């Protein structure tokens, strides 16, 4: 089989190995990847469905989270199935077309880069919401739309360069990918959350007084920032091995283990970075009570169970799906949509503070 070389793509395929892993090991790895696909699609599917159905979840920050979930769910729908096909084809020595391989590697770079850069945008938005809350609340929505669109655009540019550079300027492409899609985002994310931490500890009282931000809302901002910081830490743990192996494979391939060892290492680092797409929605939902209530509602609906419990978007005698009110976006940093005052009187539900 042909040895496909490519910057970060060096970690997306393996050389034809003389010594193969045994069938039991391969079956175990395949089952793990299949379980990962189910987890990714389920978790991120719940996030997207909850956002679509529960109007109270339609906040600015949640919109960034939804964009992240969209890139994560593409991992389960596209990247992992293609990757499973690639390594199974290598094991059985069944040829796969170069077009099919290029589709996988290009889409994998696009989806992975989008996920990383979305986390960067989230950290910037959180930092601005904490440090400049008044300014954040007055920003037009086109600013936030741009912050969501730019990561997708840049990811598309980087992915489109993959077929162009293939086997031509691999070293330059690997350096560009590693720098702009990992180290620079890592530095931005780290600085953003250090700034949030220092600011929250040094001037919370004066800030609340000066900007007249309700203490509860400010605490919610801090709590949500902690949540996203946890997601970011997991992102670093998940993605670091992939980029380290990518750099080694491009610049110092002799430092990699034997062919079979490299094959196992490759499957491990790919599983690590793919698993980040499965973890994100659960980490986020764990700290968001309203999201959890939405998950419960969807679960009971899917299981066809009748159960009465109070959630902020479910009211007696009304439809669960509410029409979208664009004014929701202009209610401040967290921008939680509030029902008109008259509807508060008509409907009985328990208000649950969002994170």
Coordinates of N, CA and C in Angstrom, one line a residue, residues 121 141-151:
X121 N -12.8 31.2 20.3 CA -13.8 32.3 20.3 C -14.6 32.3 21.6
X141 N -25.2 42.1 17.5 CA -25.1 40.7 17.2 C -24.1 40.3 16.1
X142 N -23.9 41.2 15.2 CA -23.1 40.9 14.0 C -21.6 40.6 14.5
X143 N -21.2 41.2 15.6 CA -19.9 40.9 16.2 C -19.8 39.5 16.6
X144 N -20.8 39.0 17.3 CA -20.8 37.6 17.8 C -21.0 36.6 16.6
X145 N -21.8 37.0 15.6 CA -21.9 36.2 14.4 C -20.5 36.1 13.7
X146 N -19.8 37.2 13.7 CA -18.4 37.1 13.0 C -17.5 36.2 13.8
X147 N -17.6 36.3 15.2 CA -16.7 35.5 16.0 C -17.0 34.0 15.8
X148 N -18.2 33.7 15.4 CA -18.6 32.3 15.2 C -18.2 31.9 13.8
X149 N -18.3 32.8 12.8 CA -18.1 32.5 11.4 C -16.6 32.4 11.1
X150 N -15.8 33.2 11.7 CA -14.4 33.3 11.4 C -13.7 31.9 11.6
X151 N -13.9 31.2 12.7 CA -13.3 29.9 12.9 C -13.6 28.9 11.8

